[in-house]
PDB file of C-alpha atoms in Angstrom:
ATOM      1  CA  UNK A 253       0.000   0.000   0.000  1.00 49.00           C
ATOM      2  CA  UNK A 254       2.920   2.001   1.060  1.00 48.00           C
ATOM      3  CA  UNK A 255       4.187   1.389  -2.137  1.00 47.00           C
ATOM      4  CA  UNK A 256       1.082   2.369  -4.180  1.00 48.00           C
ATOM      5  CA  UNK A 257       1.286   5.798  -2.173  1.00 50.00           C
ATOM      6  CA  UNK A 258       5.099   6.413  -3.193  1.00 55.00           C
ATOM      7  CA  UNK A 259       3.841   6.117  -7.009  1.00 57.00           C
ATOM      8  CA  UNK A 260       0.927   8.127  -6.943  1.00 53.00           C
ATOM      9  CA  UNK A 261       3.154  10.962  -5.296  1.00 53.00           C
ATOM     10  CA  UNK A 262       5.728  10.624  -7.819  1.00 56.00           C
ATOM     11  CA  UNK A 263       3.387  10.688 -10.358  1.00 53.00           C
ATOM     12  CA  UNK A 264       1.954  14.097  -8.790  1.00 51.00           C
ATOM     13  CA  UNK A 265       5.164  15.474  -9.116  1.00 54.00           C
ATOM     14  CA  UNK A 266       6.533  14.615 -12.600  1.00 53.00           C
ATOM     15  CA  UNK A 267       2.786  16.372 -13.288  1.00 52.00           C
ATOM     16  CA  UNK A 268       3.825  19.401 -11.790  1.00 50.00           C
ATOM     17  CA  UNK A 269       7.046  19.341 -13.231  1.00 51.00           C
ATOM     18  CA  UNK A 270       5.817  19.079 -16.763  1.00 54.00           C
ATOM     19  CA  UNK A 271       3.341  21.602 -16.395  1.00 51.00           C
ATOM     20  CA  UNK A 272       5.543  24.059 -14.392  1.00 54.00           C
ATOM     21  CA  UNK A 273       8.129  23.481 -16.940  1.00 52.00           C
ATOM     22  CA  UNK A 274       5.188  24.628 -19.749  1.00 54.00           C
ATOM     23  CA  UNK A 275       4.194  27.347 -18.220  1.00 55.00           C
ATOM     24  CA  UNK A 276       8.396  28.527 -18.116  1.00 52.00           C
ATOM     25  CA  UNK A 277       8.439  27.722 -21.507  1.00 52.00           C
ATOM     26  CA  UNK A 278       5.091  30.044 -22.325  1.00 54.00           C
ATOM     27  CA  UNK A 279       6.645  32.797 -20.637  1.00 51.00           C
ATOM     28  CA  UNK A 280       9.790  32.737 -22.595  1.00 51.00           C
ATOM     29  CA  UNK A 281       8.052  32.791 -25.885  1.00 55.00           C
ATOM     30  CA  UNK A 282       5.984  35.448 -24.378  1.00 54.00           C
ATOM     31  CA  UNK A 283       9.162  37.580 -23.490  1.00 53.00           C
ATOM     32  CA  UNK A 284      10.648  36.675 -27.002  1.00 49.00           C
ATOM     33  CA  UNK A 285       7.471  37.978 -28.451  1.00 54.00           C
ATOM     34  CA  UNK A 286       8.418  41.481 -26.992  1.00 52.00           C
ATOM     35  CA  UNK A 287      11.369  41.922 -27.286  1.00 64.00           C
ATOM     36  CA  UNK A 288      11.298  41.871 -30.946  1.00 73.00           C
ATOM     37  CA  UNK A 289      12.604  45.066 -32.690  1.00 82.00           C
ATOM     38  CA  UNK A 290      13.140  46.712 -35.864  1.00 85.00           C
ATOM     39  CA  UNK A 291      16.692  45.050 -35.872  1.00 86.00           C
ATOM     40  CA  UNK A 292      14.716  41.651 -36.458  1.00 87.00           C
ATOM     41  CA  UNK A 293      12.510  42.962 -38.959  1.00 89.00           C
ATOM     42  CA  UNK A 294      15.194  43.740 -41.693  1.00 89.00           C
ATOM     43  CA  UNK A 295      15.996  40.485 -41.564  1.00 90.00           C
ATOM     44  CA  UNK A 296      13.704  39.459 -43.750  1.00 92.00           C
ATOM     45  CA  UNK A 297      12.464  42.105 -45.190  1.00 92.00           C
ATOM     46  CA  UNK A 298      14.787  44.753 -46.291  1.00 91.00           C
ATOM     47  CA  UNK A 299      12.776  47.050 -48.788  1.00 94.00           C
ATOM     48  CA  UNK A 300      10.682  48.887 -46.105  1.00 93.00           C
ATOM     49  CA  UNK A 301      13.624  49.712 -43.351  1.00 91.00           C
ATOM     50  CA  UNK A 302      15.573  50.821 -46.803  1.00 93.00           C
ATOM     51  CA  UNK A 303      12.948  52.784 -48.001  1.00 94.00           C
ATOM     52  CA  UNK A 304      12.256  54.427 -44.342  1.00 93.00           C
ATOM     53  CA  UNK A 305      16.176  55.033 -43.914  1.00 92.00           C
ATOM     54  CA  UNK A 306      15.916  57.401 -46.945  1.00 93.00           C
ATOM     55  CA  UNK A 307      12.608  58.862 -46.644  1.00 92.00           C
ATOM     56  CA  UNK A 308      10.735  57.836 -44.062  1.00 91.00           C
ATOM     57  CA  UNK A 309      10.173  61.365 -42.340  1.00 92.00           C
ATOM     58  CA  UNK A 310       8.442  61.604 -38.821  1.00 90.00           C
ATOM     59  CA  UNK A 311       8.275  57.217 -39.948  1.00 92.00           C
ATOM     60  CA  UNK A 312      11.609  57.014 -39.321  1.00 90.00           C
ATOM     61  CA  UNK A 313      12.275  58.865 -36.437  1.00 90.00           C
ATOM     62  CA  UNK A 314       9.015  58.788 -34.276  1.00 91.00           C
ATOM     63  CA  UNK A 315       7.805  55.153 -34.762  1.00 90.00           C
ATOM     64  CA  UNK A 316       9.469  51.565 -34.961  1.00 91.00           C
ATOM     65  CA  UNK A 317       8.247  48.441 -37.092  1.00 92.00           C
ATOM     66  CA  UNK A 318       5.851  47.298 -34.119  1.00 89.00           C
ATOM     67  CA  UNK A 319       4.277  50.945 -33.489  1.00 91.00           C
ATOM     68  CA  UNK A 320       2.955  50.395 -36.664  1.00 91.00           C
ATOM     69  CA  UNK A 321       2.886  46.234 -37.203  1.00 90.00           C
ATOM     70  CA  UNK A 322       1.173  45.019 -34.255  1.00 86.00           C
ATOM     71  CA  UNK A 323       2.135  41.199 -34.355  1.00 84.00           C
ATOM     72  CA  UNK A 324       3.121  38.743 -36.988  1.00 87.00           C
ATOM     73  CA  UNK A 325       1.683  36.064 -39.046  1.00 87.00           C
ATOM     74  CA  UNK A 326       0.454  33.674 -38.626  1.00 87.00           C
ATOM     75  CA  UNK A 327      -0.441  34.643 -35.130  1.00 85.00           C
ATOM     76  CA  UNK A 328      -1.650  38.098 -36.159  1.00 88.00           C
ATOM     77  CA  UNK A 329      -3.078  37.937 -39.653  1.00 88.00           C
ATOM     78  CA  UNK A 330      -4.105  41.364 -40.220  1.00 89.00           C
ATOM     79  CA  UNK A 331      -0.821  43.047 -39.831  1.00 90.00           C
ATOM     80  CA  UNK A 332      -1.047  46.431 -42.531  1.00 91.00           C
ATOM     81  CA  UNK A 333      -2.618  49.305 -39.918  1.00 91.00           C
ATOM     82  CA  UNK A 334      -5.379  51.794 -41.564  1.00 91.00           C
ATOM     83  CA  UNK A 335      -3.420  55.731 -41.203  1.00 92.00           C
ATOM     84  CA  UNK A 336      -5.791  56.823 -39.039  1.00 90.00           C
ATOM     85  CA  UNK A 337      -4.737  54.681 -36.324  1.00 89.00           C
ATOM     86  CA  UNK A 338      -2.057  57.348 -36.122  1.00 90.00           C
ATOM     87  CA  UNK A 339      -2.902  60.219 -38.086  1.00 92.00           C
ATOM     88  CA  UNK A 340      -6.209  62.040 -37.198  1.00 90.00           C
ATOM     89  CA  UNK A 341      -7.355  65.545 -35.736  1.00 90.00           C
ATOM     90  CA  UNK A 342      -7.417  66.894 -39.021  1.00 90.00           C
ATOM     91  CA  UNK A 343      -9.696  67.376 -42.592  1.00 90.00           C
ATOM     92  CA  UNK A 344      -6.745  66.078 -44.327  1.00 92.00           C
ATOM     93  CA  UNK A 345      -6.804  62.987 -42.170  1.00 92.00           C
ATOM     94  CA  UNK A 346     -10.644  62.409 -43.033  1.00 89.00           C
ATOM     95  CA  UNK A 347      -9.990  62.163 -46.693  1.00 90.00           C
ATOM     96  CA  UNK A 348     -10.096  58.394 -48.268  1.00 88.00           C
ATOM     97  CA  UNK A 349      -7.406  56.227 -50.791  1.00 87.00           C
ATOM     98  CA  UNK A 350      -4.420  57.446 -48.798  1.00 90.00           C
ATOM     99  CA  UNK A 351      -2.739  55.458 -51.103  1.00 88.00           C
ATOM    100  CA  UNK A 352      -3.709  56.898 -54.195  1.00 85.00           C
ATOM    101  CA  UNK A 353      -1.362  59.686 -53.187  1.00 88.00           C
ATOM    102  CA  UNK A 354       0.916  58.494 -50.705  1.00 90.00           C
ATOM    103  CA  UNK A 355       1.600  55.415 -52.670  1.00 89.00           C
ATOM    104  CA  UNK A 356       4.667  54.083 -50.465  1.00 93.00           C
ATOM    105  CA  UNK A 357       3.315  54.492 -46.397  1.00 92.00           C
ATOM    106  CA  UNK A 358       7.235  53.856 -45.857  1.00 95.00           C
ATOM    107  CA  UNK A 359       7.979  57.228 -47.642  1.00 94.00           C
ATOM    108  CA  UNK A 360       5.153  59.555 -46.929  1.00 92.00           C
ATOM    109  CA  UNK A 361       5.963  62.568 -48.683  1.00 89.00           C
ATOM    110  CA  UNK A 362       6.717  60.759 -51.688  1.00 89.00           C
ATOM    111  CA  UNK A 363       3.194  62.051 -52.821  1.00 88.00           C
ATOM    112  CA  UNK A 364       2.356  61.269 -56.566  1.00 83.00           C
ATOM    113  CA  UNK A 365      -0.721  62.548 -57.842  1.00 82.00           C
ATOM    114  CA  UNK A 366      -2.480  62.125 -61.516  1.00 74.00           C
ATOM    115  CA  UNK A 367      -4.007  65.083 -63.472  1.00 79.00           C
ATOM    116  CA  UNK A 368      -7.194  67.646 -62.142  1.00 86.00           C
ATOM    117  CA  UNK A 369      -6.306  66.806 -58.294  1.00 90.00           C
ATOM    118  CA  UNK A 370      -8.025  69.997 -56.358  1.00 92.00           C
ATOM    119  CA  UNK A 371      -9.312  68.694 -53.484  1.00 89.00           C
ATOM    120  CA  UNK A 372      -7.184  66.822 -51.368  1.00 91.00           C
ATOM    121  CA  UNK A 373      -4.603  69.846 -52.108  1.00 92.00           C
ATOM    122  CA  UNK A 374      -7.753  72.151 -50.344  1.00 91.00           C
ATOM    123  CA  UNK A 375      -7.359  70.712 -46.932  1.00 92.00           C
ATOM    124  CA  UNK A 376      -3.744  71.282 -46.190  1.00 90.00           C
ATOM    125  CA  UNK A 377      -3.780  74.796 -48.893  1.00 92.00           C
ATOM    126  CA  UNK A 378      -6.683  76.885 -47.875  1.00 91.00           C
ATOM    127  CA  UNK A 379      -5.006  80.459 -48.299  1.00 94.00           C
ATOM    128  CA  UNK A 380      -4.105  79.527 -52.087  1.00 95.00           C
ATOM    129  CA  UNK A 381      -8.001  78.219 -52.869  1.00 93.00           C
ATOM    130  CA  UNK A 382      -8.942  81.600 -51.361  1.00 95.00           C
ATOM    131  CA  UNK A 383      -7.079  84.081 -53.138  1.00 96.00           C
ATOM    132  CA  UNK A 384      -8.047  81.906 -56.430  1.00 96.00           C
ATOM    133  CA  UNK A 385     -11.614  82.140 -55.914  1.00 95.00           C
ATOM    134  CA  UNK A 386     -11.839  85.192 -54.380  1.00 96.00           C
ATOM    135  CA  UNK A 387      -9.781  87.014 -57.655  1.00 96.00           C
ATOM    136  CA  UNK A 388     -10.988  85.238 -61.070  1.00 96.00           C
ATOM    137  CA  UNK A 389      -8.523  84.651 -63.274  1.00 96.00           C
ATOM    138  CA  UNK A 390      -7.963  81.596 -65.887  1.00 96.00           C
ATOM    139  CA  UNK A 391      -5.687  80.274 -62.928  1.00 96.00           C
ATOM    140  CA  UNK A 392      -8.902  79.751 -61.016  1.00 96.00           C
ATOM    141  CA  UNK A 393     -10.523  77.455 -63.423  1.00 95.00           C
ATOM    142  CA  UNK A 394      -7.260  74.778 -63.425  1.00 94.00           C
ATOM    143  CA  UNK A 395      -6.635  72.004 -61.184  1.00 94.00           C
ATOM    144  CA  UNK A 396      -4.021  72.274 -58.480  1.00 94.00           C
ATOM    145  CA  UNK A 397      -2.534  69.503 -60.105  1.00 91.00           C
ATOM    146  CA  UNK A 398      -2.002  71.111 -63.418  1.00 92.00           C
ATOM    147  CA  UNK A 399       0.706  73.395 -62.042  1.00 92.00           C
ATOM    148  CA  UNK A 400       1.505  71.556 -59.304  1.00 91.00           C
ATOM    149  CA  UNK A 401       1.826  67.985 -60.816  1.00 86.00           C
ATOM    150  CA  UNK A 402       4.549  67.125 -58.120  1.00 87.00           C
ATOM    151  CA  UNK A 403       3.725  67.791 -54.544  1.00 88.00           C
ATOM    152  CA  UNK A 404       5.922  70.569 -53.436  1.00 86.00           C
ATOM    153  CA  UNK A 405       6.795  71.381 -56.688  1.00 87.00           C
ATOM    154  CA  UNK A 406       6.788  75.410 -57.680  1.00 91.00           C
ATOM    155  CA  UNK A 407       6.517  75.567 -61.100  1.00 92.00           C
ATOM    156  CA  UNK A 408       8.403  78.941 -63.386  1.00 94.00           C
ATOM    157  CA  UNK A 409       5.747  81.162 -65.085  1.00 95.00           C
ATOM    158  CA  UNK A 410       7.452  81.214 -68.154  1.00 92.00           C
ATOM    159  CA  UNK A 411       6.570  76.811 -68.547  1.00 91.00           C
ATOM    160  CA  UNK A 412       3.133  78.904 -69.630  1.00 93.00           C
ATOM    161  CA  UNK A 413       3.823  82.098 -70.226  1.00 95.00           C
ATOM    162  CA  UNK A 414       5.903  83.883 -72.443  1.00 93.00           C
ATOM    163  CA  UNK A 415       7.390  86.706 -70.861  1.00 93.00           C
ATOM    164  CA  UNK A 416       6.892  90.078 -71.196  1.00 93.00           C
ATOM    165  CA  UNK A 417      10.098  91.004 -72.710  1.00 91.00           C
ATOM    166  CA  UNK A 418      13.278  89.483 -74.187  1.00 90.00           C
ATOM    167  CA  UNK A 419      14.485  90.366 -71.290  1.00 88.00           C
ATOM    168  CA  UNK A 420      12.656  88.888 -68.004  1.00 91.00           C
ATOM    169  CA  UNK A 421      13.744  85.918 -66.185  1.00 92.00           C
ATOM    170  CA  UNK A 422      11.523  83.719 -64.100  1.00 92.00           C
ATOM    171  CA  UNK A 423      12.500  86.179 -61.837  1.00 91.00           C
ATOM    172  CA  UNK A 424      11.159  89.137 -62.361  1.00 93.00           C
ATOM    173  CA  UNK A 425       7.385  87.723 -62.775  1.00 94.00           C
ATOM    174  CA  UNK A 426       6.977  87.388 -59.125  1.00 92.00           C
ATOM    175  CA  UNK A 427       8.108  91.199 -58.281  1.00 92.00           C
ATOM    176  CA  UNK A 428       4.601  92.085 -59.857  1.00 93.00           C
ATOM    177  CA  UNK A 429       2.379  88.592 -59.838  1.00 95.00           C
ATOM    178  CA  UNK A 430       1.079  86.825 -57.430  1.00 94.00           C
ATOM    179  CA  UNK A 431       1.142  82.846 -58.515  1.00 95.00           C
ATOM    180  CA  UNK A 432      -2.900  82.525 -56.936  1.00 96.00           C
ATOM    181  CA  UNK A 433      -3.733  86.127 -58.407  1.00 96.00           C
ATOM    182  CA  UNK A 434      -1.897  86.979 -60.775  1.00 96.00           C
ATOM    183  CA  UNK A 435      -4.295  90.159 -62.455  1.00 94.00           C
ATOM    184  CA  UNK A 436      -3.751  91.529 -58.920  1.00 94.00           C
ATOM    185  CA  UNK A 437      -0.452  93.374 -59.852  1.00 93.00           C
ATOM    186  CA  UNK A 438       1.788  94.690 -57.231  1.00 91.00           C
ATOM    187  CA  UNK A 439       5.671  95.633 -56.671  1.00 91.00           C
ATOM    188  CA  UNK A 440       7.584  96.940 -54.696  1.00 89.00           C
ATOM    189  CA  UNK A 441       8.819 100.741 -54.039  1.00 89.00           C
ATOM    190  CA  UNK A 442      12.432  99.660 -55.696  1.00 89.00           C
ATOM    191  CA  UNK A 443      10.776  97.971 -58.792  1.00 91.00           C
ATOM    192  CA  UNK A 444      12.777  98.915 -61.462  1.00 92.00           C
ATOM    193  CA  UNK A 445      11.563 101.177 -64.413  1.00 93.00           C
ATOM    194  CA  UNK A 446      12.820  99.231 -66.803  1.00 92.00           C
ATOM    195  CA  UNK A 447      10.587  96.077 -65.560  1.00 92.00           C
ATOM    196  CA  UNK A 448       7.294  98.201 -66.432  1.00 94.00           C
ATOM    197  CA  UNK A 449       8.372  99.486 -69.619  1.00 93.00           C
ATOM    198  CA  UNK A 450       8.394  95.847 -70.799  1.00 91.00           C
ATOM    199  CA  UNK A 451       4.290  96.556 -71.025  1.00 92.00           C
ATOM    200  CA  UNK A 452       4.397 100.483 -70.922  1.00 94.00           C
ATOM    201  CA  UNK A 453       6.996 101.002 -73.424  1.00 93.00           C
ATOM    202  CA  UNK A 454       5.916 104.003 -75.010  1.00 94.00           C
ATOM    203  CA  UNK A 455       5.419 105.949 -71.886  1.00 94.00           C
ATOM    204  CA  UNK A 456       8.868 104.469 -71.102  1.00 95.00           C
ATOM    205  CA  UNK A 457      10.563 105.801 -74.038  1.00 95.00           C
ATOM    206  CA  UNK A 458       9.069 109.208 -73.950  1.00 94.00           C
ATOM    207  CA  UNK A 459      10.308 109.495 -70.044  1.00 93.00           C
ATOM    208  CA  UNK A 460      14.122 108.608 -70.817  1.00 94.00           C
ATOM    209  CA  UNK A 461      13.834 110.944 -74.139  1.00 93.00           C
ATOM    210  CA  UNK A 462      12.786 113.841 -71.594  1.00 92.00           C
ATOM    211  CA  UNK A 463      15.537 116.624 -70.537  1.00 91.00           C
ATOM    212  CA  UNK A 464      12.858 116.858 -67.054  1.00 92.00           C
ATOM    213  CA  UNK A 465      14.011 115.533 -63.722  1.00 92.00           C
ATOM    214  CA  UNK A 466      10.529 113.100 -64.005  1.00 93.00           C
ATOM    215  CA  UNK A 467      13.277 110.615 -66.031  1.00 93.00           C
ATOM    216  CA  UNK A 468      15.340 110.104 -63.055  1.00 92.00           C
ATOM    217  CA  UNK A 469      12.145 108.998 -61.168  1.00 93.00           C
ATOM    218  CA  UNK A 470      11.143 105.734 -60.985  1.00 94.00           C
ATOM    219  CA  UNK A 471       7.665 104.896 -62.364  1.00 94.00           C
ATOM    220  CA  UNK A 472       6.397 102.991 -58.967  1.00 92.00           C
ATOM    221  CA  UNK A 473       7.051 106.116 -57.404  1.00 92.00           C
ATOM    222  CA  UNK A 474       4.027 107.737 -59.220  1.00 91.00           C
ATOM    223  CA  UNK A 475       1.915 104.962 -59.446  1.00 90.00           C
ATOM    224  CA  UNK A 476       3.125 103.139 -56.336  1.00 84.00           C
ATOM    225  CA  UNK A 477      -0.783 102.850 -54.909  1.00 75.00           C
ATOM    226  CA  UNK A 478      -2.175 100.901 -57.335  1.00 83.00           C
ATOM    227  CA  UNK A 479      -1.264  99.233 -61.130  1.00 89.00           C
ATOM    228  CA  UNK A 480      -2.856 101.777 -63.658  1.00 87.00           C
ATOM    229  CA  UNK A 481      -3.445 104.881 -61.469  1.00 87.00           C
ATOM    230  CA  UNK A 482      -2.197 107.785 -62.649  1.00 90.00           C
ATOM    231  CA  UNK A 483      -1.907 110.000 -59.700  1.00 90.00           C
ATOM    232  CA  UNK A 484      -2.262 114.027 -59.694  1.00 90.00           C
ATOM    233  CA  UNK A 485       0.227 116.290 -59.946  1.00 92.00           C
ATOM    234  CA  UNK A 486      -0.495 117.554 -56.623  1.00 90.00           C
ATOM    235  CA  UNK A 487       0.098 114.766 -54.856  1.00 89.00           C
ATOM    236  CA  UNK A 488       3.531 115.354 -54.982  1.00 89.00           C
ATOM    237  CA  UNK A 489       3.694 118.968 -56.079  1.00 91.00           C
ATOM    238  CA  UNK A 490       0.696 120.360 -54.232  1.00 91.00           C
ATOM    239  CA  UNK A 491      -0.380 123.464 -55.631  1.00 90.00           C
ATOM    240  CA  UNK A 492       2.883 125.201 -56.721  1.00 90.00           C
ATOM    241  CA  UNK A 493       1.507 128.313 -58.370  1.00 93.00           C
ATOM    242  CA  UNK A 494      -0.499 131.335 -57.104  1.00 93.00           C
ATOM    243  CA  UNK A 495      -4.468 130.264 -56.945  1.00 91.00           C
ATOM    244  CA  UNK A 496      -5.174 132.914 -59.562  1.00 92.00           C
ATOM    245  CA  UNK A 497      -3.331 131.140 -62.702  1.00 92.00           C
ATOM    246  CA  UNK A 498      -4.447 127.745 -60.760  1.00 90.00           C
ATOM    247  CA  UNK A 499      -7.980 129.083 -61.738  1.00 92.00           C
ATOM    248  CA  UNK A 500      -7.274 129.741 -65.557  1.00 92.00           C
ATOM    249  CA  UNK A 501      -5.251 126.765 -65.783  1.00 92.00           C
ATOM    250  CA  UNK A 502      -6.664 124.065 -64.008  1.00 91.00           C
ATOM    251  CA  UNK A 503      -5.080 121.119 -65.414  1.00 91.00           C
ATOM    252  CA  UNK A 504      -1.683 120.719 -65.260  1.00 91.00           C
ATOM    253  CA  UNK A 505      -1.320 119.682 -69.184  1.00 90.00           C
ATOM    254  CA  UNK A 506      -2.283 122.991 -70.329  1.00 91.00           C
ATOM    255  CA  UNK A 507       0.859 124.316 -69.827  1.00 91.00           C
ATOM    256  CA  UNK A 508       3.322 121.530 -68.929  1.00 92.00           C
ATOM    257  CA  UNK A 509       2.036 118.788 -71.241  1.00 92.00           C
ATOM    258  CA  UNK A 510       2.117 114.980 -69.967  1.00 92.00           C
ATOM    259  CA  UNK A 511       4.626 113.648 -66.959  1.00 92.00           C
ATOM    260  CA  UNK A 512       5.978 111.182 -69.346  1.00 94.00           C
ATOM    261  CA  UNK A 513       7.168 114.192 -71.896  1.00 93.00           C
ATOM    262  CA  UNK A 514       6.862 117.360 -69.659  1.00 90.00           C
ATOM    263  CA  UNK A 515       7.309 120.918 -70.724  1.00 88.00           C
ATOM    264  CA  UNK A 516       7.441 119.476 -74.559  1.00 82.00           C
ATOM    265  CA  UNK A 517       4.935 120.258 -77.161  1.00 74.00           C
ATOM    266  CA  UNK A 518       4.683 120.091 -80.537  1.00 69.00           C
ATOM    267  CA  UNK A 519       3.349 123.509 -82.368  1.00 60.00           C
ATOM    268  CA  UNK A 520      -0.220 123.126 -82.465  1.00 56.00           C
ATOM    269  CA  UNK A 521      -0.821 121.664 -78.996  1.00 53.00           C
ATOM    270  CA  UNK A 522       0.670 125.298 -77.202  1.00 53.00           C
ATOM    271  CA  UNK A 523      -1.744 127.631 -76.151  1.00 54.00           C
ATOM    272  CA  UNK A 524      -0.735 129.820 -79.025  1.00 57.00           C
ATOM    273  CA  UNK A 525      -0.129 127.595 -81.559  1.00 53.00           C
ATOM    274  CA  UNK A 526      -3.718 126.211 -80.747  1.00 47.00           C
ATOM    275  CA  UNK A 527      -5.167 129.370 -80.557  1.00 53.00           C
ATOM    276  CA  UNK A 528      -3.627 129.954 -84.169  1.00 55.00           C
ATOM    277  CA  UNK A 529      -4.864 126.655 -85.365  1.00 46.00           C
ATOM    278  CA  UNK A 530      -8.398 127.734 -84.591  1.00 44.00           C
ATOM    279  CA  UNK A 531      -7.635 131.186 -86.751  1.00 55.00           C
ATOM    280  CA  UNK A 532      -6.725 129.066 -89.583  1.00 50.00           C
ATOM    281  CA  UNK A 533     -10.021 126.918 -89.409  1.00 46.00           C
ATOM    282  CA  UNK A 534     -12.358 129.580 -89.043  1.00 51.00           C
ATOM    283  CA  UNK A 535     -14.514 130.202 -92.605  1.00 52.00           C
ATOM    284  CA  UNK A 536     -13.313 133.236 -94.222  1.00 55.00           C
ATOM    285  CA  UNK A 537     -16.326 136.543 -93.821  1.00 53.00           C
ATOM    286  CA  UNK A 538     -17.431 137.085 -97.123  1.00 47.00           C
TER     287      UNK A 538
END
């Protein structure tokens, strides 16, 4: 009986023994599971890490392999996360077929895009949709993607346009235009005279022809306010003769001719010679 007893017991224990020894063995593959890391992962597949090395952006510095890969087949068969387990908070985040623009998750702002792509660009570029919209031009009917066919990319003016003159450079477009307005022209008070002549040529030829100290001005000094205005001479002159010959004369041109060619007249547009003019025209009295 004695003996039967000393079996059982040893049974017991080989029992406990095994099973102990299982539940060690659980715990190591447990502790194996986590400590993987990204070390392990290139070991068998050596695209991704290579393709986060190079490009992988806030991917390669703020997240590992397991942030993102939660397990491994065939224990965990759905390993490929959906973005917005990571990327939400904003409209751009809401948008859907990440992939059709961020083809490579690995290198993010790789972005390729196809042809008349507008609104995806609208959720990150709102002041650029505004200033199109809000000032018409044929730049508001195109696609972001039609100038922008690269993400990032800024694209010269001159790909389109032909410049003004032989002699502007990519340049010299953006002292005056604005890429999302561009019939909203403006410059700058050191704009250089010759840049406007390359529209306004004749005024520009007349001014460096003149012997008056108007040619040593530059032309945004006149017409700094606005493209097109044409300012009064009193804004910078005031009213530089006594009030009684302002009264005959009230416009400037009468006597001085136009800024661009000032204090030069031909013969019949003097006061005299239009005065004689008029003599000549008259019928003859019978």
């Amino acid at each position: 009986m004695k003996v039967v007893k000393s079996r059982c017991l040893t049974a017991a224990f080989a029992a406990l023994a095994i099973f102990s020894f299982a539940g060690l063995a659980g715990a190591a593959q447990e502790e194996a599971k986590a400590t993987l890391t990204s070390a392990d992962c290139v070991k068998c597949h050596s695209k991704p890490p290579a393709d986060i090395a190079s490009n992988g952006m806030a991917h390669k510095t703020n997240v590992t392999c397991q942030d993102c890969h939660v397990g491994h087949p065939p224990t965990v068969k759905k390993i490929i996360p959906a973005c917005s387990q990571c990327h939400e908070g904003k409209p751009h985040f809401s948008l859907n077929g990440c992939l059709s623009c961020h083809s490579n998750p690995h290198t993010p702002k790789v972005i390729k895009f196809g042809n008349n792509v507008t609104d995806p660009c609208l959720t990150c570029h709102t002041p650029q949709i505004e200033k199109l919209r809000k000032n018409k031009s044929k730049h508001t009917a195109l696609a972001c993607s039609f100038c922008h066919n690269v993400h990032g990319k800024i694209p010269e003016c001159t790909q389109c346009h032909k410049p003004h003159s032989k002699e502007m450079v990519q340049a010299d477009c953006k002292k005056c235009h604005q890429a999302h307005m561009p019939l909203v022209v403006t410059y700058g008070a050191e704009t250089q005279s010759k840049l406007c002549a390359s529209c306004h040529k004749k005024a520009y030829d007349l001014l460096m022809a003149s012997t008056a100290k108007h040619k040593s001005v530059l032309c945004v000094t006149c017409h700094q306010s606005k493209h097109k205005t044409v300012p009064k001479c009193q804004d910078c002159h005031g009213m530089p003769h006594p009030a009684g010959m302002m009264a005959k004369f009230p416009k400037c041109s009468q006597c001085h001719n136009i800024a661009h060619d000032l204090n030069h007249w031909s013969a019949d547009t003097t006061p005299e010679g239009a005065a004689q003019g008029a003599k000549k025209a008259a019928p003859k009295k019978k």
